[in-house]
PDB file of C-alpha atoms in Angstrom:
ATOM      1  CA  UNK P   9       8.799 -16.429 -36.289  1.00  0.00           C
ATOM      2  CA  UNK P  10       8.885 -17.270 -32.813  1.00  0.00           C
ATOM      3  CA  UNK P  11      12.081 -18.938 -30.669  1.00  0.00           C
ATOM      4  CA  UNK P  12      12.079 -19.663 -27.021  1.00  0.00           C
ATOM      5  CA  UNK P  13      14.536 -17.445 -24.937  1.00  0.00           C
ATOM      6  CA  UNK P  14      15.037 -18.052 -21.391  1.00  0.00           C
ATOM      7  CA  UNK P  15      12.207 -18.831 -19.660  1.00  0.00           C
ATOM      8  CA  UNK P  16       9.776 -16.960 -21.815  1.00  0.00           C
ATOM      9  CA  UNK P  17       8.507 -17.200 -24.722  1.00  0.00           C
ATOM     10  CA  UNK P  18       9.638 -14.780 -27.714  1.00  0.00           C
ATOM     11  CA  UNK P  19       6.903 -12.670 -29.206  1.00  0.00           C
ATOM     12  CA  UNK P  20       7.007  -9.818 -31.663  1.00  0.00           C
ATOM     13  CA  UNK P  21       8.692  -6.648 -29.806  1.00  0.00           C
ATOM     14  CA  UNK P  22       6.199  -3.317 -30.032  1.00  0.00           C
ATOM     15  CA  UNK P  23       6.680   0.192 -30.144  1.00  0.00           C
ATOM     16  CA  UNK P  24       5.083   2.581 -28.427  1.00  0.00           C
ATOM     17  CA  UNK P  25       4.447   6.410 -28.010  1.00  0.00           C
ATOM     18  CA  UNK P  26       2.327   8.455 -25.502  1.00  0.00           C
ATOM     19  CA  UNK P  27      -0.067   7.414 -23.292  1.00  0.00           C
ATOM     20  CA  UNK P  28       0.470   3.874 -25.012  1.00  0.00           C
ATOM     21  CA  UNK P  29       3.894   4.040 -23.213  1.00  0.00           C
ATOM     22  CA  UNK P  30       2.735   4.808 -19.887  1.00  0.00           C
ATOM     23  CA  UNK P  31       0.189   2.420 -20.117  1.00  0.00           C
ATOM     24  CA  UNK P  32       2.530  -0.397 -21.182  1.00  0.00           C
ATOM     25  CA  UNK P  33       5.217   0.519 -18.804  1.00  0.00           C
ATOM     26  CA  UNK P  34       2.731   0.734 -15.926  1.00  0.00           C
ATOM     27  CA  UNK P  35       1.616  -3.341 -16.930  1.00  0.00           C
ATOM     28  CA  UNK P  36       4.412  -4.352 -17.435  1.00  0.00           C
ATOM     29  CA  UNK P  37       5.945  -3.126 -14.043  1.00  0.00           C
ATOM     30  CA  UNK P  38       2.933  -4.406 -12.112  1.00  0.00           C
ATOM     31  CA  UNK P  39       3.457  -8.072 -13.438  1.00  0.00           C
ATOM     32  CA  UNK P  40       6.944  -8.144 -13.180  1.00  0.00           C
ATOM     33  CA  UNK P  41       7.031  -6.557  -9.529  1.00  0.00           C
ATOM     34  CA  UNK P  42       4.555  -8.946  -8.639  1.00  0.00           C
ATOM     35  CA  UNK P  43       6.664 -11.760  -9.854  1.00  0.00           C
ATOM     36  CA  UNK P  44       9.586 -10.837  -7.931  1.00  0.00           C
ATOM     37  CA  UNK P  45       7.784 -10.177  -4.722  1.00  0.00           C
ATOM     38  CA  UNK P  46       5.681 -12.915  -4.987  1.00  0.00           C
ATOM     39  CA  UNK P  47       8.927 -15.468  -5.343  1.00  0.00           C
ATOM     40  CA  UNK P  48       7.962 -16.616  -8.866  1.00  0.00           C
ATOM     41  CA  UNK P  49      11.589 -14.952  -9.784  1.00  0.00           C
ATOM     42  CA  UNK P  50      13.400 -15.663  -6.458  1.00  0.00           C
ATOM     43  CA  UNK P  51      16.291 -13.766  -5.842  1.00  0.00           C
ATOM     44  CA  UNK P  52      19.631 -14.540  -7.453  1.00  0.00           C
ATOM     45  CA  UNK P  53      17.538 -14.456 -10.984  1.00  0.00           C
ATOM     46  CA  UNK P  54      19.570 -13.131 -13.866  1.00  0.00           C
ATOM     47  CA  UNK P  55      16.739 -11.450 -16.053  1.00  0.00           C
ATOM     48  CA  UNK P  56      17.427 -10.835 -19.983  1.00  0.00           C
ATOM     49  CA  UNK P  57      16.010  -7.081 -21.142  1.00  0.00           C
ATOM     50  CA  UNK P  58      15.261  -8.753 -24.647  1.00  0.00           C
ATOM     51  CA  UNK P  59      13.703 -11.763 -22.577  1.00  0.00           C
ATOM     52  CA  UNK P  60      11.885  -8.985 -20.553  1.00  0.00           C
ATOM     53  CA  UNK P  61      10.320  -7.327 -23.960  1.00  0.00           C
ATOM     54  CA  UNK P  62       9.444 -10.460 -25.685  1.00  0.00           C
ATOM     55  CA  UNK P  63       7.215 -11.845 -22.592  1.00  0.00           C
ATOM     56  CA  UNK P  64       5.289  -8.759 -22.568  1.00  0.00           C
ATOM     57  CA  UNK P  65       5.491  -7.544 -26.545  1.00  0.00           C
ATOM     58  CA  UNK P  66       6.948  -4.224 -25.369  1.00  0.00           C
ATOM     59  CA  UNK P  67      10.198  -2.236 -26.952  1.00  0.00           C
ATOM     60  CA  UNK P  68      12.908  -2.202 -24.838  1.00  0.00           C
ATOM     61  CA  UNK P  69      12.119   1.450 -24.359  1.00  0.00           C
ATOM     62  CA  UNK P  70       9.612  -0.208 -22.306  1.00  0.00           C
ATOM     63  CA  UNK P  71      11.712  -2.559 -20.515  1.00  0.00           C
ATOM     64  CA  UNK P  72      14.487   0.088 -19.833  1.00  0.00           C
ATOM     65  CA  UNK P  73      12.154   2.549 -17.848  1.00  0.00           C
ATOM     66  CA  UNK P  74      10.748  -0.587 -15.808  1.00  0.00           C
ATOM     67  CA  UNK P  75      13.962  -1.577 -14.661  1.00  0.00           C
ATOM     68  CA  UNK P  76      14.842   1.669 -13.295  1.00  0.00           C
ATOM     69  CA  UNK P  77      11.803   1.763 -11.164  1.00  0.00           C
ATOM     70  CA  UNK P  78      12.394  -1.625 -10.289  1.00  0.00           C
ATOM     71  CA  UNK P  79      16.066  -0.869  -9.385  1.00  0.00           C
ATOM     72  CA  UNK P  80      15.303   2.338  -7.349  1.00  0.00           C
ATOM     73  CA  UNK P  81      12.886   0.101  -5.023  1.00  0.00           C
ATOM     74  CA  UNK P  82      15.905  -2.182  -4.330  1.00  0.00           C
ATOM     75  CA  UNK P  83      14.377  -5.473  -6.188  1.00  0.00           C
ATOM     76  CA  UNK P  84      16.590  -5.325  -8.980  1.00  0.00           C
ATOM     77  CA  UNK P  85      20.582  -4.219  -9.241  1.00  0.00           C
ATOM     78  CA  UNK P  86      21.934  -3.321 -12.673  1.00  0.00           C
ATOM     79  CA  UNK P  87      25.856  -4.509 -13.217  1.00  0.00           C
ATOM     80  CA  UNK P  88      28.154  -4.283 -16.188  1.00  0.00           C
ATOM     81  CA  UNK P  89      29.345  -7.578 -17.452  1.00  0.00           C
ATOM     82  CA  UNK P  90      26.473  -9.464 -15.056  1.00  0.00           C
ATOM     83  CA  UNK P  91      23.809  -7.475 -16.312  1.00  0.00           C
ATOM     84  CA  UNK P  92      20.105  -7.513 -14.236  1.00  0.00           C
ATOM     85  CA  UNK P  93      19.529  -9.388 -11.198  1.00  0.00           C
ATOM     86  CA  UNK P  94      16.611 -10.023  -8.797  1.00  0.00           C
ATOM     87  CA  UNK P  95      17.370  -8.814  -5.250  1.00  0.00           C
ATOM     88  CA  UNK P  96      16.715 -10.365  -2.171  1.00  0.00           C
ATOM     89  CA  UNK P  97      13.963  -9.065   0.113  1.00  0.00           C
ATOM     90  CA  UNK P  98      16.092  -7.834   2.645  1.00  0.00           C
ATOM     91  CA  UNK P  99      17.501  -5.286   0.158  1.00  0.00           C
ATOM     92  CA  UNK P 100      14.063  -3.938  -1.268  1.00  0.00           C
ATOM     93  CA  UNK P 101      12.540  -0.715  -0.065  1.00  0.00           C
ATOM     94  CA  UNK P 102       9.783  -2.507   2.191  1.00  0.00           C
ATOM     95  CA  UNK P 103       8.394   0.690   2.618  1.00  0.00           C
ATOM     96  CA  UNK P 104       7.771   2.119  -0.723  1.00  0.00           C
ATOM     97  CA  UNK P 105       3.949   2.207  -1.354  1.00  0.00           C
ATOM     98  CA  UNK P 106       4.225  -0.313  -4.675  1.00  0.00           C
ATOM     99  CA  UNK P 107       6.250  -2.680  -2.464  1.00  0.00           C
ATOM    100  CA  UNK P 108       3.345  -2.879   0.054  1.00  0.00           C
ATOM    101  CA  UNK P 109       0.921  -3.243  -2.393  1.00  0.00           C
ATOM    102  CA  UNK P 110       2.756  -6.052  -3.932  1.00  0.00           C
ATOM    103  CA  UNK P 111       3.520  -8.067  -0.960  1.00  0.00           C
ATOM    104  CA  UNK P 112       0.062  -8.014  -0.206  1.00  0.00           C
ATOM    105  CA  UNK P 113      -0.754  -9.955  -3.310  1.00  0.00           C
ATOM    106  CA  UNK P 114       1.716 -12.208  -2.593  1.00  0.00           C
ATOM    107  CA  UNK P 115       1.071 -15.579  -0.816  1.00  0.00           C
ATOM    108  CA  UNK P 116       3.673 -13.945   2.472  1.00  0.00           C
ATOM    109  CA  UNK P 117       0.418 -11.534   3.121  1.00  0.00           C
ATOM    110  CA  UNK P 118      -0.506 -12.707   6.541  1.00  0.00           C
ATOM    111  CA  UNK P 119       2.970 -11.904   7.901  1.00  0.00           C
ATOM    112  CA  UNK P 120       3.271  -8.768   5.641  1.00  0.00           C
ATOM    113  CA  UNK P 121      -0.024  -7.674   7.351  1.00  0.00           C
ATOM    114  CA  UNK P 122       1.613  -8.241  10.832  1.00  0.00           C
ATOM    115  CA  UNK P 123       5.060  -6.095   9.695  1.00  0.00           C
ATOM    116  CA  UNK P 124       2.741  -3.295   8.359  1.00  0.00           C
ATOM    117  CA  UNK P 125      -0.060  -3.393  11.807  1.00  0.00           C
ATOM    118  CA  UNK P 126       3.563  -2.973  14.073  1.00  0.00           C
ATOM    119  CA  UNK P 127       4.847  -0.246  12.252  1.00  0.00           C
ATOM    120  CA  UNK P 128       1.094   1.425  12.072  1.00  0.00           C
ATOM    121  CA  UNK P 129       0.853   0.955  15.863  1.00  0.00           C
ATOM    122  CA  UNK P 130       4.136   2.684  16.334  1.00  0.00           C
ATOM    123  CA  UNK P 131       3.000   5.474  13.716  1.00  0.00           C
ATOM    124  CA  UNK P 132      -0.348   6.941  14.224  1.00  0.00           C
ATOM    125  CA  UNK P 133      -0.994   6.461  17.373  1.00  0.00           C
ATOM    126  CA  UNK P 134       1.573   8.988  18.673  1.00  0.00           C
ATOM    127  CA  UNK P 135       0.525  10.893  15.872  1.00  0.00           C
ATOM    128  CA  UNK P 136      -3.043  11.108  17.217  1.00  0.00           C
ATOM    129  CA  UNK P 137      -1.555  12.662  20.466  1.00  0.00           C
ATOM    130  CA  UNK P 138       0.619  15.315  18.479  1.00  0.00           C
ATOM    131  CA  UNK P 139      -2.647  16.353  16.416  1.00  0.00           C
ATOM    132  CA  UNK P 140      -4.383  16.861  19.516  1.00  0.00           C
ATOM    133  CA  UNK P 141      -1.975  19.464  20.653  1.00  0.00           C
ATOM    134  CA  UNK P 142      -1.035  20.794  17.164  1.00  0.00           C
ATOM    135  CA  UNK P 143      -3.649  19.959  14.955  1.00  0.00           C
ATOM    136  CA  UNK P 144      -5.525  23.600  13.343  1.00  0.00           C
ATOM    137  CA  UNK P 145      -9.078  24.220  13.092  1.00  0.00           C
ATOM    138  CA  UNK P 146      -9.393  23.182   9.256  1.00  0.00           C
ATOM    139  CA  UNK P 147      -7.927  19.535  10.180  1.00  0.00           C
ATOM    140  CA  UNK P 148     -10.227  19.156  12.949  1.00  0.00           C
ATOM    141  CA  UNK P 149     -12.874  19.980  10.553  1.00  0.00           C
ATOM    142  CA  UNK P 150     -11.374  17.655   7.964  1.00  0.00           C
ATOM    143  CA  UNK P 151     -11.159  15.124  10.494  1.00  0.00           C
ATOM    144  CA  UNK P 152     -14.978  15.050  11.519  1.00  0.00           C
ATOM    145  CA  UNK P 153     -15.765  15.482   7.605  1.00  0.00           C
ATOM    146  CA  UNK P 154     -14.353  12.306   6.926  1.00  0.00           C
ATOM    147  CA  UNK P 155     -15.963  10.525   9.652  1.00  0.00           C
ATOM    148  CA  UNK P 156     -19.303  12.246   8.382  1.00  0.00           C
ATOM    149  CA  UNK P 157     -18.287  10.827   5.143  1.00  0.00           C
ATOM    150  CA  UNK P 158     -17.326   7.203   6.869  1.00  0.00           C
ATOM    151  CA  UNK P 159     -20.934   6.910   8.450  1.00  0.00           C
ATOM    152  CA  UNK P 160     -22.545   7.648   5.206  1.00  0.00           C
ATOM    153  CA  UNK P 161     -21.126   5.097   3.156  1.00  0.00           C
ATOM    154  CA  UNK P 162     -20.621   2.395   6.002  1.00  0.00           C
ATOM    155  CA  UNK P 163     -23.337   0.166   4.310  1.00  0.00           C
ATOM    156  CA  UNK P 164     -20.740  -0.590   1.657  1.00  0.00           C
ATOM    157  CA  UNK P 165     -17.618  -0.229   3.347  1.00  0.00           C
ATOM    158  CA  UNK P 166     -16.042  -2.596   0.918  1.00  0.00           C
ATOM    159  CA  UNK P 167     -16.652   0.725  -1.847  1.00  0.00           C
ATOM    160  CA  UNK P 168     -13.880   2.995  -3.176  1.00  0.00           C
ATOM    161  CA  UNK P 169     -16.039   5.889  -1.269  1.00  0.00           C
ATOM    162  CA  UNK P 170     -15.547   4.304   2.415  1.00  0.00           C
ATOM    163  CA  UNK P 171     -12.138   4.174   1.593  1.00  0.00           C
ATOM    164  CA  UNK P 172     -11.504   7.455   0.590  1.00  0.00           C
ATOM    165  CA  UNK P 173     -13.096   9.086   3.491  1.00  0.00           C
ATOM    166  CA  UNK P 174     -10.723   6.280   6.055  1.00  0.00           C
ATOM    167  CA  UNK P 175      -7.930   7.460   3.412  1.00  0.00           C
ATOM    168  CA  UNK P 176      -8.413  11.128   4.136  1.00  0.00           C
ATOM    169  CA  UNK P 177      -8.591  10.832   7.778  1.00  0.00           C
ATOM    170  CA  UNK P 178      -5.884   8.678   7.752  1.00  0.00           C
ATOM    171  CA  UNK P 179      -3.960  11.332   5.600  1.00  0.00           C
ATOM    172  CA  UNK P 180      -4.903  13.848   7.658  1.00  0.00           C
ATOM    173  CA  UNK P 181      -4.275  12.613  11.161  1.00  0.00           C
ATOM    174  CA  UNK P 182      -0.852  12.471   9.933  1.00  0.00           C
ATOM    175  CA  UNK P 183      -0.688  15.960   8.836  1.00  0.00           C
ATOM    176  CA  UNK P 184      -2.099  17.286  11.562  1.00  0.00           C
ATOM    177  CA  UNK P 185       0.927  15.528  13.967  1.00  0.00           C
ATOM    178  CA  UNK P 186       2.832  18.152  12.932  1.00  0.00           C
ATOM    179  CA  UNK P 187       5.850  16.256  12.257  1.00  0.00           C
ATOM    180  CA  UNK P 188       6.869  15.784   8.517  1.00  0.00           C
ATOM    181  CA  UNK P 189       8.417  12.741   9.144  1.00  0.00           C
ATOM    182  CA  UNK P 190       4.969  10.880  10.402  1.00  0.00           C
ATOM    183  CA  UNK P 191       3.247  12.813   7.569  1.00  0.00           C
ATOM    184  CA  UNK P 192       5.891  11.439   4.912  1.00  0.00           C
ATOM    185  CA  UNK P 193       4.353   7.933   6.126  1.00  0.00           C
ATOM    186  CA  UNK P 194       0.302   8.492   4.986  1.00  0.00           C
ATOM    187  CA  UNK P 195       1.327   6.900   1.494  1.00  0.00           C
ATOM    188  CA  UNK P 196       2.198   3.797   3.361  1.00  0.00           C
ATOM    189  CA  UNK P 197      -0.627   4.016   5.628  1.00  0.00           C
ATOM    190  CA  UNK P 198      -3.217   4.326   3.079  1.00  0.00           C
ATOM    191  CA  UNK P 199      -1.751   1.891   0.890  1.00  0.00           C
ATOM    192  CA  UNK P 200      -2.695  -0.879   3.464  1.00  0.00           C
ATOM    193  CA  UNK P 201      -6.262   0.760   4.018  1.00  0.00           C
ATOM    194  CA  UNK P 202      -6.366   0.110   0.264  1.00  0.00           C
ATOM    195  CA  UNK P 203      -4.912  -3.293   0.126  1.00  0.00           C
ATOM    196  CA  UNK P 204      -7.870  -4.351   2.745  1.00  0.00           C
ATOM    197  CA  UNK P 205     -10.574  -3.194   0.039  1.00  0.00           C
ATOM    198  CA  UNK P 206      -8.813  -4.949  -3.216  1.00  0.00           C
ATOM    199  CA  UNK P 207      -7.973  -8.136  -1.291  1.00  0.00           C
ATOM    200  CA  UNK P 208     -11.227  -8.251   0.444  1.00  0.00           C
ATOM    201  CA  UNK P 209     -10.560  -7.941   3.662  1.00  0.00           C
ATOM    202  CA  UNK P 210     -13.466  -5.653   4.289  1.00  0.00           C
ATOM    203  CA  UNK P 211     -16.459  -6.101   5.410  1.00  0.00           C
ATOM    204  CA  UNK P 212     -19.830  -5.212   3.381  1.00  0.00           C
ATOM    205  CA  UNK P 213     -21.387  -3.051   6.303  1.00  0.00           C
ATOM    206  CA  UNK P 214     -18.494  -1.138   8.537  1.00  0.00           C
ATOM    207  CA  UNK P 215     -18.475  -2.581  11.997  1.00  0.00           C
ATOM    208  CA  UNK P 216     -19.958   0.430  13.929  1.00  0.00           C
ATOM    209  CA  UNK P 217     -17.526   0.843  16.279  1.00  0.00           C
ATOM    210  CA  UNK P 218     -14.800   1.078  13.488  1.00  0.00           C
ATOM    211  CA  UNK P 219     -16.535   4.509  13.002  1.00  0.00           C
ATOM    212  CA  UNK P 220     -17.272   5.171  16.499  1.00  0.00           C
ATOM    213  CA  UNK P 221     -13.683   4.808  17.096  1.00  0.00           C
ATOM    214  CA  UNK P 222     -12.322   7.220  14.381  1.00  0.00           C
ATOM    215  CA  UNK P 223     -14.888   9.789  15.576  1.00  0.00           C
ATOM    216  CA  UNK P 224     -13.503   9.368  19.519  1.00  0.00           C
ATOM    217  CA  UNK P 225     -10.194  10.413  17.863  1.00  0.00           C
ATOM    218  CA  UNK P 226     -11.180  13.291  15.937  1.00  0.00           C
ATOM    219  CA  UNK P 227     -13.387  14.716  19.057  1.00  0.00           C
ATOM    220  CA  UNK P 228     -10.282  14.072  21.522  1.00  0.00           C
ATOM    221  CA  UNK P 229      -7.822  15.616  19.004  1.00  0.00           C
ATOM    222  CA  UNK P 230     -10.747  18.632  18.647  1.00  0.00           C
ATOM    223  CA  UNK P 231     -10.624  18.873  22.582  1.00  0.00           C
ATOM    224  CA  UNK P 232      -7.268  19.013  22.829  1.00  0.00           C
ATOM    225  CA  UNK P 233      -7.243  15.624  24.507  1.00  0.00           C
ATOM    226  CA  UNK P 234      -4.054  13.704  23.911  1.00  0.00           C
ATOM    227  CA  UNK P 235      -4.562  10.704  26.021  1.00  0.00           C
ATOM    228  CA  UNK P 236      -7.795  10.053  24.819  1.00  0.00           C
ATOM    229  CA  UNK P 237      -6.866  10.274  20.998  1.00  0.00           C
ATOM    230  CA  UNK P 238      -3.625   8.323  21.470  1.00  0.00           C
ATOM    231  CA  UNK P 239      -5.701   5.874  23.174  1.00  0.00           C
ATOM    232  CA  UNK P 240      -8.369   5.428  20.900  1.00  0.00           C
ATOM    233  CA  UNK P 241      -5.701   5.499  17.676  1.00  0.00           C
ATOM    234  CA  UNK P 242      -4.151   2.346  19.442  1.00  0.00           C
ATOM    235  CA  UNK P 243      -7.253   0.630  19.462  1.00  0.00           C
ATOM    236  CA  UNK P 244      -7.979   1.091  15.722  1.00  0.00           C
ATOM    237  CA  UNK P 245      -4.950   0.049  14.806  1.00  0.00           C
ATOM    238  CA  UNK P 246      -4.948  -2.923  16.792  1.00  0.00           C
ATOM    239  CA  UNK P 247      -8.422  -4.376  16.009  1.00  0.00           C
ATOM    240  CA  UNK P 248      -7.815  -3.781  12.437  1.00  0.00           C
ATOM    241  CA  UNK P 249      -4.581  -5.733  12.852  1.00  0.00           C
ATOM    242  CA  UNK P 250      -6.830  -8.502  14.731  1.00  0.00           C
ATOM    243  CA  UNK P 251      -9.542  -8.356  12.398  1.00  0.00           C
ATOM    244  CA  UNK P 252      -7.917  -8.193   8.975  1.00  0.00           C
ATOM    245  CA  UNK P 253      -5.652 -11.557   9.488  1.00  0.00           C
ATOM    246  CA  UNK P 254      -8.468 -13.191  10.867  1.00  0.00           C
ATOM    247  CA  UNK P 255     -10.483 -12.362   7.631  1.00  0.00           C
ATOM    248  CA  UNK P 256      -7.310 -13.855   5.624  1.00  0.00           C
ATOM    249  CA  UNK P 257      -7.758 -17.025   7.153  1.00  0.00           C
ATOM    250  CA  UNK P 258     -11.067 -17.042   5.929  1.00  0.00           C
ATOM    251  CA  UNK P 259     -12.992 -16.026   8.834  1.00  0.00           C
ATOM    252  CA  UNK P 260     -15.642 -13.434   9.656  1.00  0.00           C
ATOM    253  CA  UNK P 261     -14.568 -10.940  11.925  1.00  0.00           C
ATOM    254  CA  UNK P 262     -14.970  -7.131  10.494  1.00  0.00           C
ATOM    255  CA  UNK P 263     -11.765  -4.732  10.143  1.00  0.00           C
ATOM    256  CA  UNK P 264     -11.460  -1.318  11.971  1.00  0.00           C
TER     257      UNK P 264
END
């Protein structure tokens, strides 16, 4: 028998074990973080557990494990006697990967691509200049292997294999800064090199001087050059910035 409850509708509650769990909870905490970042459950929202389960034919098992997440990323707050409530964006953790990718699917993703090109231009370009006075031999090889790998697969730069070779240099750029607290930041990075590819804001074919570019850095850091790699870093960052919100407005410039 179904009843309406809140502002879903009721549906038999499931249980689940194993991989069924993680599968469920996984679902069910995409949708529902997308709802909340994307404003379709503005802030202020009081949100029933039982409400929660019935939308999405989950136990509250389910439900439970989802609102922790949820809570530990600062979009939801858990009170006795008030019970859960959506939190405003200025208390969610804008930084956590899933929050990134989120926002990104959401309709703010022109600004949120702004937000994340500042912080990136405040991030790896300094790290570039560290690597090139810190980085080892292996990460100067990893760094040329994954512009190796970049140039092979630049006819389909829009591929999961062009972006894990830009993930790994990414990654390891960061590493090799030397600093744990600019490493501690490649999750974030490469979350927005991965947002470009599932939004498609990449090009087919890799503009060429996307991967000239990221092999100028790994040659400067190689050389020990930390003007040069700080300087060409900067200019990824900021023609990628250029390039990707001109591609959300639906025009056809290619991203770094």
């Amino acid at each position: 028998m179904r009843r309406t409850v809140g502002p879903w509708h009721d549906r038999p509650v499931a249980t689940e074990t194993g991989s069924e769990f993680l599968q469920l909870h996984d679902s069910v905490l995409e949708k529902l973080g997308l709802d909340i970042v994307g404003g379709t459950v503005p802030a202020g929202t009081r949100i029933s557990a039982d409400d929660v389960a019935a939308r999405f034919e989950v136990s509250r098992t389910v439900v439970r494990e989802v609102v922790r997440v949820l809570q530990s990323l600062g979009l939801l707050t858990v009170r006795r006697r008030v019970g859960i409530t959506v939190q405003s964006s200025d208390q969610w953790n804008s930084l956590d990967p899933l929050v990134i990718r989120w926002q990104l699917a959401g309709p703010n993703r022109a600004e949120q691509l702004s937000i994340l090109s500042e912080v990136r231009s405040g991030i790896e370009p300094l790290a570039a200049r560290l690597a090139a006075e810190r980085a080892t031999p292996e990460q100067c090889g990893q760094l040329t292997a994954a512009v190796i790998g970049m140039s092979a697969t630049s006819r389909a730069a829009d591929s999961d294999a062009y972006l894990a070779h830009d993930s790994d240099f990414h990654r390891t750029l960061l590493a090799a800064s030397g600093n744990p607290m600019l490493r501690s930041m490649s999750d974030i990075i490469v979350e927005v090199l991965a947002g470009r590819t599932r939004h498609d804001l990449m090009p087919h074919r890799a503009d060429p001087e996307a991967v000239r570019l990221h092999g100028l850095v790994a040659s400067s850091i190689q050389a020990g050059d930390a003007a040069a790699a700080e300087a060409a870093m900067f200019e990824i960052v900021t023609e990628s910035s250029t390039a990707m919100l001109a591609n959300d407005a639906g025009t056809e410039q290619d991203p770094t």
